[in-house]
PDB file of C-alpha atoms in Angstrom:
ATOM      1  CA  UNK A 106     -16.713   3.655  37.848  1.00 51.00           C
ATOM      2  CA  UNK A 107     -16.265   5.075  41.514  1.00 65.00           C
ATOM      3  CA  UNK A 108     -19.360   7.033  42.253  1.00 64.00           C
ATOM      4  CA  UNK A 109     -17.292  10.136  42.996  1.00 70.00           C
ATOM      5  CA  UNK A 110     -15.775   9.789  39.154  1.00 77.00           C
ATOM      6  CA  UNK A 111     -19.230   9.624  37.755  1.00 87.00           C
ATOM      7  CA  UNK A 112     -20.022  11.533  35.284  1.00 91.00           C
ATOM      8  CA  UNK A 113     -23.869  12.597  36.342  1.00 93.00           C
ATOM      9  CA  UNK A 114     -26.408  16.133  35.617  1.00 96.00           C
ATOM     10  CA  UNK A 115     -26.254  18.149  38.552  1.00 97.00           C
ATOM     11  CA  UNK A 116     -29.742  17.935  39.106  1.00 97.00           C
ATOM     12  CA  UNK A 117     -29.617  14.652  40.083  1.00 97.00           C
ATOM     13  CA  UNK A 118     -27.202  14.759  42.777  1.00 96.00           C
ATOM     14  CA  UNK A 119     -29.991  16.145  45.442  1.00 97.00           C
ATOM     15  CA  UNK A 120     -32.646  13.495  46.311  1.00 97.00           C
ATOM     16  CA  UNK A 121     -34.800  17.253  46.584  1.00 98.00           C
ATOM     17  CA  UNK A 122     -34.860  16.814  42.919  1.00 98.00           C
ATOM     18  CA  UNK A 123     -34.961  13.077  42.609  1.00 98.00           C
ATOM     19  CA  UNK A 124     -38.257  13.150  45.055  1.00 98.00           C
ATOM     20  CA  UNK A 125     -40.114  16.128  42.939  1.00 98.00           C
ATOM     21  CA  UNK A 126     -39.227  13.547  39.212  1.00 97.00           C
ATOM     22  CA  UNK A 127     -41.314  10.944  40.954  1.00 97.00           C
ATOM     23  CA  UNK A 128     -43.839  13.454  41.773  1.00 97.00           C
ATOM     24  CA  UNK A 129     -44.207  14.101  37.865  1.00 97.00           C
ATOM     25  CA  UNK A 130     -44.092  11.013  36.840  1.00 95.00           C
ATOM     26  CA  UNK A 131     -47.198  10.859  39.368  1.00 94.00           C
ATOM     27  CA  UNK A 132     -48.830  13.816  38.167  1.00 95.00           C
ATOM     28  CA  UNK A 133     -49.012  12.575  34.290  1.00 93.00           C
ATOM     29  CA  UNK A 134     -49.944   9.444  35.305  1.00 90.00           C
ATOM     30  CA  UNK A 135     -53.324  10.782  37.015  1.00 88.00           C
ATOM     31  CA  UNK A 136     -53.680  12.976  34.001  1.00 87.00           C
ATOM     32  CA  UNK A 137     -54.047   9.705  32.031  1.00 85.00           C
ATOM     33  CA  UNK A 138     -55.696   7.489  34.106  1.00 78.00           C
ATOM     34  CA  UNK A 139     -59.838   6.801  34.850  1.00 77.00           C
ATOM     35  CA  UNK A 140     -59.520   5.860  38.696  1.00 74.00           C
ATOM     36  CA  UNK A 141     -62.093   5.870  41.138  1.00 78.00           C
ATOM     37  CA  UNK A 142     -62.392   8.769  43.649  1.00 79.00           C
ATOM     38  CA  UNK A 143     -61.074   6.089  46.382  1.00 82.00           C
ATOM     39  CA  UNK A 144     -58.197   5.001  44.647  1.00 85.00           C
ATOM     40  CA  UNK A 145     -57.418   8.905  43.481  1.00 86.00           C
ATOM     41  CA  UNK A 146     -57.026   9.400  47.129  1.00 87.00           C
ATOM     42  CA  UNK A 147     -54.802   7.085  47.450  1.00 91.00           C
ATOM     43  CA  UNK A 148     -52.783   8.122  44.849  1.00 92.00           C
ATOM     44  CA  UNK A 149     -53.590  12.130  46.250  1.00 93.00           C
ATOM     45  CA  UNK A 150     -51.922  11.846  49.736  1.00 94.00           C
ATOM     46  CA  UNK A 151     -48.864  10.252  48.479  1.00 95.00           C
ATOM     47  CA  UNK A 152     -47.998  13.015  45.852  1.00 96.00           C
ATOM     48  CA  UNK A 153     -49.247  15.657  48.775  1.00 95.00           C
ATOM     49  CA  UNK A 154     -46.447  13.805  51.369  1.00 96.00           C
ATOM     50  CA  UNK A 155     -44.079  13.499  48.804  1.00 96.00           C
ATOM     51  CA  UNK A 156     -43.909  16.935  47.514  1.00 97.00           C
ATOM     52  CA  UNK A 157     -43.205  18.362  50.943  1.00 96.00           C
ATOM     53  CA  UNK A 158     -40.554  15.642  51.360  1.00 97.00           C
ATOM     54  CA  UNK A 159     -39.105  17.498  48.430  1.00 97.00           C
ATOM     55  CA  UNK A 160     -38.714  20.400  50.079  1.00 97.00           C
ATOM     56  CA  UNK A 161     -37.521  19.596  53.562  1.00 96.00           C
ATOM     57  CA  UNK A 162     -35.057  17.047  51.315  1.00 97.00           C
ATOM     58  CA  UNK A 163     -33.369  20.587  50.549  1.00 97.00           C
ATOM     59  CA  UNK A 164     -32.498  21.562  53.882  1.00 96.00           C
ATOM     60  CA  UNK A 165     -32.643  17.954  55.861  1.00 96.00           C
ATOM     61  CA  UNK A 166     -30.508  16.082  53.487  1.00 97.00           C
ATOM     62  CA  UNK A 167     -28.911  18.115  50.543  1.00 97.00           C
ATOM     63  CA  UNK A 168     -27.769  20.626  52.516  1.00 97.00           C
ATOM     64  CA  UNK A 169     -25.839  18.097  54.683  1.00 96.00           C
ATOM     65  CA  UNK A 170     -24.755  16.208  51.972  1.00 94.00           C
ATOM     66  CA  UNK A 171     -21.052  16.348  50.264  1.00 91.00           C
ATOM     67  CA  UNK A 172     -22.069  18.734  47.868  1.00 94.00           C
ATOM     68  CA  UNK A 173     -19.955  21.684  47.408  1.00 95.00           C
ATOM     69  CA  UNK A 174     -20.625  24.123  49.883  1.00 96.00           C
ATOM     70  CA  UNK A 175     -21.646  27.055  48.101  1.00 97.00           C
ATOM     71  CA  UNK A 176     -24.652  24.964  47.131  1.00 97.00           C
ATOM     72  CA  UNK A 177     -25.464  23.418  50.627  1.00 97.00           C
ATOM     73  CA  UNK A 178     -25.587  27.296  51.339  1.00 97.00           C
ATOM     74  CA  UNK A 179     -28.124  28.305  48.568  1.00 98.00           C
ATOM     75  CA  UNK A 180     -30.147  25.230  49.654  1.00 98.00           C
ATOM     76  CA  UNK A 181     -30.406  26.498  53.321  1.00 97.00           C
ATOM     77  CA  UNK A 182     -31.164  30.079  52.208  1.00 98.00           C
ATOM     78  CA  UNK A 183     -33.959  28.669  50.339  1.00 97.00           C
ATOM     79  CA  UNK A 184     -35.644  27.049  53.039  1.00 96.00           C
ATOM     80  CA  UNK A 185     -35.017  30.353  55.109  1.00 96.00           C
ATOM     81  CA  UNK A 186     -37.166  32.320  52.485  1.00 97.00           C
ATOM     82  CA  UNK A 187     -39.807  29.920  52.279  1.00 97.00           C
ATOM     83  CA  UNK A 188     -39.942  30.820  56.182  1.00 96.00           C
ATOM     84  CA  UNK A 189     -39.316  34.314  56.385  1.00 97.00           C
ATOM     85  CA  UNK A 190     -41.732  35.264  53.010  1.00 96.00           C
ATOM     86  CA  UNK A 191     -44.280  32.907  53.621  1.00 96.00           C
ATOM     87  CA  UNK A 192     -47.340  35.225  51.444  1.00 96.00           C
ATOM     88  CA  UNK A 193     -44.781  34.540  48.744  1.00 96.00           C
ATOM     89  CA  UNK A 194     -45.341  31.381  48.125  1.00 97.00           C
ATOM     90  CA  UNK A 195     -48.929  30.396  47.950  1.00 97.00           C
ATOM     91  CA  UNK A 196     -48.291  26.813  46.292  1.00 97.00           C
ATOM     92  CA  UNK A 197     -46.209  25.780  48.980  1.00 97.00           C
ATOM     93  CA  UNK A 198     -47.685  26.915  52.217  1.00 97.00           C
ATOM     94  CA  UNK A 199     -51.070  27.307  51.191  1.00 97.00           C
ATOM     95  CA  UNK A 200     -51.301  23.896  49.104  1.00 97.00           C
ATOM     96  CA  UNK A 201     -48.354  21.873  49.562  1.00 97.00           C
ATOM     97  CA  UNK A 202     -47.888  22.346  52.936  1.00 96.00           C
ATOM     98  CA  UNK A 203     -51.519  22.718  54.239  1.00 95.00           C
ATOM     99  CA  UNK A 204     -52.963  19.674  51.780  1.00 94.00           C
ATOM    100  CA  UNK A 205     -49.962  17.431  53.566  1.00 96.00           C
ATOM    101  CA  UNK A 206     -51.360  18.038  56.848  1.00 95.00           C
ATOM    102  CA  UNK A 207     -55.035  17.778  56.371  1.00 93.00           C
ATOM    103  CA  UNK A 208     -54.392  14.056  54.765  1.00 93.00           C
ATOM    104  CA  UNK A 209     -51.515  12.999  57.530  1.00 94.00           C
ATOM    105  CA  UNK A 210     -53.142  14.365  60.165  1.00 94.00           C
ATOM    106  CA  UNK A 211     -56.601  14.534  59.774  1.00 93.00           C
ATOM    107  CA  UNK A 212     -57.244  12.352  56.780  1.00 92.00           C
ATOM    108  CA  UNK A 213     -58.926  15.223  55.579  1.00 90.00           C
ATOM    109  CA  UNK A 214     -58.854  16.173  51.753  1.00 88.00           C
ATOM    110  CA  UNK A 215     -59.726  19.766  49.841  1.00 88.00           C
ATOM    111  CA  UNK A 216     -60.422  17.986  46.842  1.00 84.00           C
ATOM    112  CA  UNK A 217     -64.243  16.888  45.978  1.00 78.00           C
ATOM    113  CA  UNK A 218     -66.182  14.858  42.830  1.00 69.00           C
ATOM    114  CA  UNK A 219     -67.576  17.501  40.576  1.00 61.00           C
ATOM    115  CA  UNK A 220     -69.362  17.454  37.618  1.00 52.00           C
ATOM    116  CA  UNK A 221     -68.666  20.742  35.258  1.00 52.00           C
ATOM    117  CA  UNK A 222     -71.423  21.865  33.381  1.00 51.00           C
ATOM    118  CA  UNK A 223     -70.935  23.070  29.278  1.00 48.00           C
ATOM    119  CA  UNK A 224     -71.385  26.493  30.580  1.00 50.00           C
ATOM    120  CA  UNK A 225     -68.815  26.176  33.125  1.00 52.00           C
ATOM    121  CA  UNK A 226     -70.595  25.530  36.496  1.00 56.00           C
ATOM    122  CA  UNK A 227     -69.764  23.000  38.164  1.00 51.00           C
ATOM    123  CA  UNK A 228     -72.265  20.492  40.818  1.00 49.00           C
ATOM    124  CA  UNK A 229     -71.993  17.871  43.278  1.00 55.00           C
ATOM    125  CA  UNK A 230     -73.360  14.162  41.726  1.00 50.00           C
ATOM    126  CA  UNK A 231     -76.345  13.362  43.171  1.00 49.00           C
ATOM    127  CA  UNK A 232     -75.471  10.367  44.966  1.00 45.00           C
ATOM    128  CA  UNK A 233     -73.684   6.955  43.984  1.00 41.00           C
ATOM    129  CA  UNK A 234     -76.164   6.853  40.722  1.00 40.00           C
ATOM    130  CA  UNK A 235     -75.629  10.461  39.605  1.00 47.00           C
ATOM    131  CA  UNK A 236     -76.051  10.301  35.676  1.00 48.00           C
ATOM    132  CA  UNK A 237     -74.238  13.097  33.282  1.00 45.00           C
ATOM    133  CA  UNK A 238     -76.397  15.029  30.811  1.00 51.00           C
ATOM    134  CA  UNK A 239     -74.584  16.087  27.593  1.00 50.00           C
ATOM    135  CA  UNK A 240     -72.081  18.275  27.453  1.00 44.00           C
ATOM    136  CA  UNK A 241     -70.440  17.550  31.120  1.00 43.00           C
ATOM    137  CA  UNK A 242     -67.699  15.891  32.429  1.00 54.00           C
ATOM    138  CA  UNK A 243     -65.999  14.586  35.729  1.00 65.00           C
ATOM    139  CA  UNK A 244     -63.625  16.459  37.584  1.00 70.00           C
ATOM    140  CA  UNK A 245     -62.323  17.120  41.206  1.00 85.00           C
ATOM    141  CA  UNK A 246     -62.473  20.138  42.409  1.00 86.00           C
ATOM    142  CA  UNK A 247     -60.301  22.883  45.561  1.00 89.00           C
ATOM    143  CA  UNK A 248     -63.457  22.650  47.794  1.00 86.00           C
ATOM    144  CA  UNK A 249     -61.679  25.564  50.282  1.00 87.00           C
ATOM    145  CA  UNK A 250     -58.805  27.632  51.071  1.00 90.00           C
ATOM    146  CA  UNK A 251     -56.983  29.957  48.846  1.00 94.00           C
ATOM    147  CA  UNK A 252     -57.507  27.468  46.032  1.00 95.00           C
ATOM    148  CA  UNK A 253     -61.106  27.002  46.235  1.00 92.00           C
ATOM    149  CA  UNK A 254     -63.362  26.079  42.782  1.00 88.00           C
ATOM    150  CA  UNK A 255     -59.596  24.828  41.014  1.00 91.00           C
ATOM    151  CA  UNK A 256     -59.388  22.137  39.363  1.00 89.00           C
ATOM    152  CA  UNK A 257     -57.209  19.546  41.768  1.00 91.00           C
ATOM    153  CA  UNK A 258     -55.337  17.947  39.688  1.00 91.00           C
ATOM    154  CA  UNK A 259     -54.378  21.712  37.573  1.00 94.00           C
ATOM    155  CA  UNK A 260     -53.435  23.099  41.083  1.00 96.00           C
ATOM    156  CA  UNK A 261     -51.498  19.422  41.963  1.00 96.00           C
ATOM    157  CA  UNK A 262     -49.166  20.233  38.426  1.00 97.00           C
ATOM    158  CA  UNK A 263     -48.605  23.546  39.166  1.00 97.00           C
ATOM    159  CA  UNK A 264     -47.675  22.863  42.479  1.00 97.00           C
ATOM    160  CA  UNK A 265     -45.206  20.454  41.374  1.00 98.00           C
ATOM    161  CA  UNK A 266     -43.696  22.515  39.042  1.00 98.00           C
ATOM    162  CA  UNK A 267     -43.009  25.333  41.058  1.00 98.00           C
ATOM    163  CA  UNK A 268     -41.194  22.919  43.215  1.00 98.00           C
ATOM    164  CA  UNK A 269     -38.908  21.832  40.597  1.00 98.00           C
ATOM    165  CA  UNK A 270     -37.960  25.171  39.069  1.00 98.00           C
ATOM    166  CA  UNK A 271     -37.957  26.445  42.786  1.00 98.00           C
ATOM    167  CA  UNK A 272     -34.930  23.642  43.257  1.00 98.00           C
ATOM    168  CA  UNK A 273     -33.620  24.399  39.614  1.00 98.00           C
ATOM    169  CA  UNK A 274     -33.222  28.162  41.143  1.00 98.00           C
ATOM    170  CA  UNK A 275     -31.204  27.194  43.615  1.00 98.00           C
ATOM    171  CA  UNK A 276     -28.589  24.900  41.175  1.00 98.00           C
ATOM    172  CA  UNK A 277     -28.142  28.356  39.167  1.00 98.00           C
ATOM    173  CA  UNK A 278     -27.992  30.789  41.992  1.00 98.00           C
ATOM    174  CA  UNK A 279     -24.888  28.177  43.016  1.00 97.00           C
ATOM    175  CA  UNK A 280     -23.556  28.710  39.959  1.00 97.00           C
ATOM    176  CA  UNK A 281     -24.536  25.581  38.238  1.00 97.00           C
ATOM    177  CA  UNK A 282     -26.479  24.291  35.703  1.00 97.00           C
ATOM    178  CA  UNK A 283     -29.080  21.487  36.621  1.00 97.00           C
ATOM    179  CA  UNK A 284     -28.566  19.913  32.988  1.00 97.00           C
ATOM    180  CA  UNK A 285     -24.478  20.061  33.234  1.00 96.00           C
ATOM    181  CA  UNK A 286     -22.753  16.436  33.839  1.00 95.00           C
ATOM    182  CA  UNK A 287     -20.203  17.020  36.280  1.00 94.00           C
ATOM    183  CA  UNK A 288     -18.642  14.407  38.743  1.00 92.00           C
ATOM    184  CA  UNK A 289     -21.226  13.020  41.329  1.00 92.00           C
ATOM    185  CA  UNK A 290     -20.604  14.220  44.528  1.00 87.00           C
ATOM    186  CA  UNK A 291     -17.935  16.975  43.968  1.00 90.00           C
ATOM    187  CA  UNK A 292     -19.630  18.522  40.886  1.00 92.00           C
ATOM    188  CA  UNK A 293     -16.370  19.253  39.611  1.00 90.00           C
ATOM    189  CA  UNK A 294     -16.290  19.770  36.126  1.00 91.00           C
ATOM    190  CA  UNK A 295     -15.165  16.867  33.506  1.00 89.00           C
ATOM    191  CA  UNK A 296     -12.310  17.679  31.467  1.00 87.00           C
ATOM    192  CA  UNK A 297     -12.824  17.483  27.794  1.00 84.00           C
ATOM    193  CA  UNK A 298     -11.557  13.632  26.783  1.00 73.00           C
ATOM    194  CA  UNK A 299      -7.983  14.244  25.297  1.00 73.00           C
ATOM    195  CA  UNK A 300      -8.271  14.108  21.562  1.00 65.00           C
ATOM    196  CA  UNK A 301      -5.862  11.238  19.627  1.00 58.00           C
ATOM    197  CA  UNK A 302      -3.510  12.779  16.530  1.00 44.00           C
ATOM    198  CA  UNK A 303      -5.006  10.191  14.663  1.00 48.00           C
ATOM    199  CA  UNK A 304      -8.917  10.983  14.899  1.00 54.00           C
ATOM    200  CA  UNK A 305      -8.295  14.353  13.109  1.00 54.00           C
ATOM    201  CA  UNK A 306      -7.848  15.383   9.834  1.00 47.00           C
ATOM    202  CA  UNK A 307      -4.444  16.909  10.147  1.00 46.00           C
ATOM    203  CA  UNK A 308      -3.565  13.493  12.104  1.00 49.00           C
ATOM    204  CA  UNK A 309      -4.391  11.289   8.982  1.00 50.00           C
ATOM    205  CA  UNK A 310      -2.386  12.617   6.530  1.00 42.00           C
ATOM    206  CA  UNK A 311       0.739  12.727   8.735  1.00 43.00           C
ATOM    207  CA  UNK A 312      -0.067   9.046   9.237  1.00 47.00           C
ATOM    208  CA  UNK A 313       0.373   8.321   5.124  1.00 49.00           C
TER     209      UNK A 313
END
């Protein structure tokens, strides 16, 4: 099929939306996985760069795509509040944004090894042999900002969740929805598939 005749969800028309899926699929797969604090970084910065690609995808590519134009619209206005509310939205300027920076530009990162106590405390391992007593477990930690003592990887999920209903928001105030198959491109609507006389009942027993 033509890519403009193809049938595909809304949501997946804006590469906003395509970059924040890969950012979940990053998300659970740090949720499941025993890395080492080095390779964690690794794995850190690019989910920090590419959830602020997700947003600026909004207003540096969606909204100069061929999408309709009442959506290009709602996509700009989005990226105007983000700017003009800024104590609004914590997740993005405050983490998003600001954890972005720090790693690109300073190779700096907020989040720290941290060992939580059974009483909910949490320490610093005492070096490269640090042992655990019972009861604790391994976790990295917000060492500053306005999401200091969180959990990183808790703040990382809700970050990049906001960002996806934040994009979902826009789809609806456009009047669509981000689960509707509509033709790529356009977004116009599919018409039903034409129904034969012979695939119904009434159809059969006129055909005996």
């Amino acid at each position: 099929l033509p890519y403009r005749t193809l049938p595909l969800e809304v949501k997946y028309n804006l590469a906003s939306y395509r970059t924040c899926l890969d950012c979940k699929y990053g998300v659970e797969r740090l949720k499941q996985s025993q890395i080492t604090y080095s390779a964690w970084k690794v794995e850190w910065a690019g989910l920090s760069a590419l959830l602020k690609t997700s947003i600026h995808l909004m207003r540096e590519k969606d909204a100069k795509s061929c999408l309709p134009d009442v959506l290009k619209k709602e996509l700009r206005d989005a990226w105007n509040e983000l700017l003009s509310n800024k104590s609004q939205y914590p997740l993005f300027w405050e983490f998003i944004h600001r954890e972005r920076n720090n790693i690109m530009k300073e190779y700096e990162f907020s989040a720290y090894e941290a060992i939580i106590k059974p009483d909910g405390t949490s320490r610093r391992p005492r070096g490269l042999l640090s042992f655990m007593e019972d009861g604790e477990k391994e976790t990295l930690l917000i060492g500053s900002g306005y999401y200091k003592d969180r959990q990183a990887l808790e703040v990382l999920s809700e970050a990049t969740q906001w960002v996806e209903n934040y994009i979902f928001l826009v789809i609806h105030k456009a009047g669509f929805d981000p689960d509707e198959k509509r033709y790529a491109g356009s977004l116009l609507p599919i018409p039903p598939a034409p129904v034969s006389a012979r695939n119904t009942l009434l159809g059969d027993l006129l055909a005996k």
